[in-house]
PDB file of C-alpha atoms in Angstrom:
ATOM      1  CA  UNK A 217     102.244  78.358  67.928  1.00  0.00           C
ATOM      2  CA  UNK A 218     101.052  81.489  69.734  1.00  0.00           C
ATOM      3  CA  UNK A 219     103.325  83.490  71.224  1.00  0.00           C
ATOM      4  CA  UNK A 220     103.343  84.365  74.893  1.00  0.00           C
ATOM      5  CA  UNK A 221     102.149  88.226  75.517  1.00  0.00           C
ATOM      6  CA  UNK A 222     103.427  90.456  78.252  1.00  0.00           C
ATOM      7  CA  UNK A 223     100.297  91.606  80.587  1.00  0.00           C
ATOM      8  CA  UNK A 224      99.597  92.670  83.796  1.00  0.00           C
ATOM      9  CA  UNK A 225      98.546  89.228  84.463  1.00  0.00           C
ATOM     10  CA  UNK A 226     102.287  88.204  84.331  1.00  0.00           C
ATOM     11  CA  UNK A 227     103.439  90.842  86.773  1.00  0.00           C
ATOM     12  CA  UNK A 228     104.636  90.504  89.999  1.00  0.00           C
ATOM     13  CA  UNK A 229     104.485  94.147  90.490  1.00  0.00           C
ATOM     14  CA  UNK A 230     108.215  94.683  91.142  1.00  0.00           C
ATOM     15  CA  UNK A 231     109.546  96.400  88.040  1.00  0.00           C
ATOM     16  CA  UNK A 232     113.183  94.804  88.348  1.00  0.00           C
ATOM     17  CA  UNK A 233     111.623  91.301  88.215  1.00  0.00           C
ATOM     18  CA  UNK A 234     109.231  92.211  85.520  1.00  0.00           C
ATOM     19  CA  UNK A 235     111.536  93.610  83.532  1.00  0.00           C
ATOM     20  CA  UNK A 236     113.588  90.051  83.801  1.00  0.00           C
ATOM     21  CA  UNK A 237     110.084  88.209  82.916  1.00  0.00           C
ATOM     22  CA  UNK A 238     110.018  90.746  80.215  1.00  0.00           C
ATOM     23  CA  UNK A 239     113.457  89.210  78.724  1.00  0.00           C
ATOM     24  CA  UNK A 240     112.272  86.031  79.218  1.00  0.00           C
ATOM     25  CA  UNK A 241     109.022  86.098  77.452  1.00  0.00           C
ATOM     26  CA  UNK A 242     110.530  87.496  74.630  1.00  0.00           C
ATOM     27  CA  UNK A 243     113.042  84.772  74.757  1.00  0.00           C
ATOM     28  CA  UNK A 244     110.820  82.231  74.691  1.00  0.00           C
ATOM     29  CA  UNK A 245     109.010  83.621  71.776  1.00  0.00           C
ATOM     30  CA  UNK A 246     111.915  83.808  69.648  1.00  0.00           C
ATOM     31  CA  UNK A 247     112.995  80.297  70.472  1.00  0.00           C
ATOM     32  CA  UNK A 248     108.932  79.150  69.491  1.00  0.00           C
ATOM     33  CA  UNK A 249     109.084  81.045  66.059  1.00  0.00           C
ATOM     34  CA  UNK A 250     112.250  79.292  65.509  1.00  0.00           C
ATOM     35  CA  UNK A 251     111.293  75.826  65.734  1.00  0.00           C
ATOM     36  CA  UNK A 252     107.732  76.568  64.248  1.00  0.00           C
ATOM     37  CA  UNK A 253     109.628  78.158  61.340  1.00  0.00           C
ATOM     38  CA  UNK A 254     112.482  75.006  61.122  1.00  0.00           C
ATOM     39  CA  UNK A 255     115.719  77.467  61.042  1.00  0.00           C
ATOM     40  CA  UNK A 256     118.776  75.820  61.689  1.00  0.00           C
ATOM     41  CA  UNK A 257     119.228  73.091  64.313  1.00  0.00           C
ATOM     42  CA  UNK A 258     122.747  75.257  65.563  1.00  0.00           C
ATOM     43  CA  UNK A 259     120.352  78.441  65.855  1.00  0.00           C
ATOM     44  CA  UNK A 260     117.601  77.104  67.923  1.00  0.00           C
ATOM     45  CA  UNK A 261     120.337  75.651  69.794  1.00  0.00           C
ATOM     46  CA  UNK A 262     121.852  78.595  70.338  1.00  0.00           C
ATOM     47  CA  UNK A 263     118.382  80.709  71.408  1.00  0.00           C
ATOM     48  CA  UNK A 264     118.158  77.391  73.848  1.00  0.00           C
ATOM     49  CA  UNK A 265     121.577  78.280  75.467  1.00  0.00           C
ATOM     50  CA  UNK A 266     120.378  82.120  75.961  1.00  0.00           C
ATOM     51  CA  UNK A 267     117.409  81.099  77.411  1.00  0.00           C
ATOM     52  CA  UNK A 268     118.627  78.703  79.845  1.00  0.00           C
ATOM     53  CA  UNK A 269     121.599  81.363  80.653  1.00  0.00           C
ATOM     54  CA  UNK A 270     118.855  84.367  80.934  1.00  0.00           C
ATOM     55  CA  UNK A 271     116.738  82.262  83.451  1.00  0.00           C
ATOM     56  CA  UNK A 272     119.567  80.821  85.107  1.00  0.00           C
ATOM     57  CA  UNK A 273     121.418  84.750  86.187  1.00  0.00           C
ATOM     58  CA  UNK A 274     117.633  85.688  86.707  1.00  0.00           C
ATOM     59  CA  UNK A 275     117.203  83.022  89.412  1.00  0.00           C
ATOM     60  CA  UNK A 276     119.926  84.334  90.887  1.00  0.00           C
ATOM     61  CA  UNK A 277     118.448  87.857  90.620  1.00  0.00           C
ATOM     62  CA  UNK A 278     115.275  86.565  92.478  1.00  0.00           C
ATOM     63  CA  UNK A 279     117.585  84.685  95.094  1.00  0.00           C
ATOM     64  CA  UNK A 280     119.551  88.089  96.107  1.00  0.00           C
ATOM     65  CA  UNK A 281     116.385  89.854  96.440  1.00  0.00           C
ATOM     66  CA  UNK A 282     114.832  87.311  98.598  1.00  0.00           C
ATOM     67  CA  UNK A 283     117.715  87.144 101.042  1.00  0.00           C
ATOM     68  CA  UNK A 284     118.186  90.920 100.928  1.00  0.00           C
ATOM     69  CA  UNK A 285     114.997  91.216 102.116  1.00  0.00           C
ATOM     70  CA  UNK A 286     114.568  88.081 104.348  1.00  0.00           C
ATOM     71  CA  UNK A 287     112.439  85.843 102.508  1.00  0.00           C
ATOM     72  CA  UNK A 288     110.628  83.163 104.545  1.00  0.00           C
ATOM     73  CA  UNK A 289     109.946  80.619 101.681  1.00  0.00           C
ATOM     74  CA  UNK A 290     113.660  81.070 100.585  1.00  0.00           C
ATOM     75  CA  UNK A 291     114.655  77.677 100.812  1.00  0.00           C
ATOM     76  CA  UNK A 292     111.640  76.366  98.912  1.00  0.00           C
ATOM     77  CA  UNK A 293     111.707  78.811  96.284  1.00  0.00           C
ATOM     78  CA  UNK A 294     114.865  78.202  95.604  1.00  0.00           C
ATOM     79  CA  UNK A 295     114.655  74.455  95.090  1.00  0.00           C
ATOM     80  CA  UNK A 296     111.752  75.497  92.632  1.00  0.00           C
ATOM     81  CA  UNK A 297     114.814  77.380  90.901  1.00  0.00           C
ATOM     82  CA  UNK A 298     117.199  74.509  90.743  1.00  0.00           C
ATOM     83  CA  UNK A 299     114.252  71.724  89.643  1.00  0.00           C
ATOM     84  CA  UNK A 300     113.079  73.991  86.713  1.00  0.00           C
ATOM     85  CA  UNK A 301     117.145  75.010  85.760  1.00  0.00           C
ATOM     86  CA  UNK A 302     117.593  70.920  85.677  1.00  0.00           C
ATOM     87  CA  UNK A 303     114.872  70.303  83.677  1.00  0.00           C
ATOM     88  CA  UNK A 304     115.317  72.488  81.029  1.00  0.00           C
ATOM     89  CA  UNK A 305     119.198  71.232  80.918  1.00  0.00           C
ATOM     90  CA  UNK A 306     118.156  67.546  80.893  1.00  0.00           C
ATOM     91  CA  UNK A 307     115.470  68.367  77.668  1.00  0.00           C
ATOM     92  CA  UNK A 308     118.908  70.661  75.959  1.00  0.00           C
ATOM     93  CA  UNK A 309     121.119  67.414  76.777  1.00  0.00           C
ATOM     94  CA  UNK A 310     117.962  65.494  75.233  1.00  0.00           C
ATOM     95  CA  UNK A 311     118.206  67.008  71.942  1.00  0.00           C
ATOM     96  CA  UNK A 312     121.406  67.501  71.652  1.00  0.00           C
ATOM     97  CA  UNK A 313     122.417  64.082  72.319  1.00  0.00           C
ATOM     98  CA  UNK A 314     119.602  62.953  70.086  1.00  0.00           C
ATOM     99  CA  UNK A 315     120.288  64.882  67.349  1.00  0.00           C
ATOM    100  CA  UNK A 316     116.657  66.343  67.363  1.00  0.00           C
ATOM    101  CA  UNK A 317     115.987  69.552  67.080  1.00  0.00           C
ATOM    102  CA  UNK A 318     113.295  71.058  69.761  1.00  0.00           C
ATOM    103  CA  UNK A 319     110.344  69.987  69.446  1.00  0.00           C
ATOM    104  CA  UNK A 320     106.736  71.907  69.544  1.00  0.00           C
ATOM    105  CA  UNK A 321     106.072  69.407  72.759  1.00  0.00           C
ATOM    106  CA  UNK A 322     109.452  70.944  74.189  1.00  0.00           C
ATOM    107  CA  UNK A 323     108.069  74.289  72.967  1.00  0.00           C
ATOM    108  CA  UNK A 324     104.869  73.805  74.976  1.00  0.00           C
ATOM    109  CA  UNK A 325     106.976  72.280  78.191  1.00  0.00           C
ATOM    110  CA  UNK A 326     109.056  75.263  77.920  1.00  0.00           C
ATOM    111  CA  UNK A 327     106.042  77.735  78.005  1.00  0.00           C
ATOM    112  CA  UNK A 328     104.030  75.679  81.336  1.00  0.00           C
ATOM    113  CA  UNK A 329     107.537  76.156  82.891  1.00  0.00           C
ATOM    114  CA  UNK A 330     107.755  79.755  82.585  1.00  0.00           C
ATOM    115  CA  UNK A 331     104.192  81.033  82.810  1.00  0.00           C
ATOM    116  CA  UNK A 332     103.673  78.530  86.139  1.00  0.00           C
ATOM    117  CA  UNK A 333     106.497  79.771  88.296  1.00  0.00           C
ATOM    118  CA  UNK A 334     105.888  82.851  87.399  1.00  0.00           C
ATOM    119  CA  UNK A 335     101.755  82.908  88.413  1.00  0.00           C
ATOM    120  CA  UNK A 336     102.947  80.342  90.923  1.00  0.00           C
ATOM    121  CA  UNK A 337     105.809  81.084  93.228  1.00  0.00           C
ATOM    122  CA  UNK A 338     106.881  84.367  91.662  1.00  0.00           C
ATOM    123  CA  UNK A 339     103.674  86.261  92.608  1.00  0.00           C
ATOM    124  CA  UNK A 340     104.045  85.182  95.990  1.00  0.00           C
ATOM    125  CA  UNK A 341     107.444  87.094  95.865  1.00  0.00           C
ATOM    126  CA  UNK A 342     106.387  89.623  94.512  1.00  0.00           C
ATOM    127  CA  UNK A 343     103.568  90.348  97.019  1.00  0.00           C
ATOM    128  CA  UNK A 344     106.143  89.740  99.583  1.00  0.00           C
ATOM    129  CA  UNK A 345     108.818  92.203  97.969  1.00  0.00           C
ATOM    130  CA  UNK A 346     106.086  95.010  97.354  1.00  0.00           C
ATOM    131  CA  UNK A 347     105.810  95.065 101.229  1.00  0.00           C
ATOM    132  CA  UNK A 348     109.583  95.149 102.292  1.00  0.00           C
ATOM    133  CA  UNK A 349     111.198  97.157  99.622  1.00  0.00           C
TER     134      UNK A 349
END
């Protein structure tokens, strides 16, 4: 599996975010190499957690910002937060309860969640924040 890369195409331009994505990404790569590689069902488990945890406090990041600064699509971008935060719990719950380790579907899941709110609804911030800050 190839891992994600850190451009300018991820950036939204607003170096506290970025630096969050940043975190993230490299998140996310550590959790791939560990399922490609098979370590430990209790480590990838683990990396999961942090992952989930990271994105979770950096939603909330995003969420101060936006009402600091009076973001119009607040509500919406939001409920993008909470959706993606759900889904990623329901596939931990999922292997957990299944006894499976992550999968390289999961991996792939994992990486069209990330990379499309952040092109998606996390430029739009961005563009947004780089006016008002």
């Amino acid at each position: 599996m190839k891992d994600l890369t850190w451009d300018n195409t991820l950036s939204v331009q607003i170096p506290e975010i970025d630096e969050d994505h940043r975190r993230l990404v490299d998140l996310f790569n550590m959790l791939s190499h560990s399922v490609e590689e098979g370590d430990a069902a209790d480590y990838i488990e683990a990396v999961m957690e942090e992952l989930i945890s990271c994105t979770v406090w950096h939603f909330r990041h995003e969420e101060r910002l936006m009402l600091k600064y009076a973001y119009g699509d607040f509500e919406k971008h939001k409920a993008e937060h909470q959706e993606l935060i759900e889904s990623a719990k329901a596939l931990q719950q999922k292997c957990l309860q299944d006894g499976k380790p992550v999968s390289s579907e999961d991996i792939k899941f994992l990486e069209r969640w990330l990379t499309g709110h952040i092109l998606g609804a996390d430029m739009d911030l961005g563009s947004y924040l780089g006016e008002v800050m």
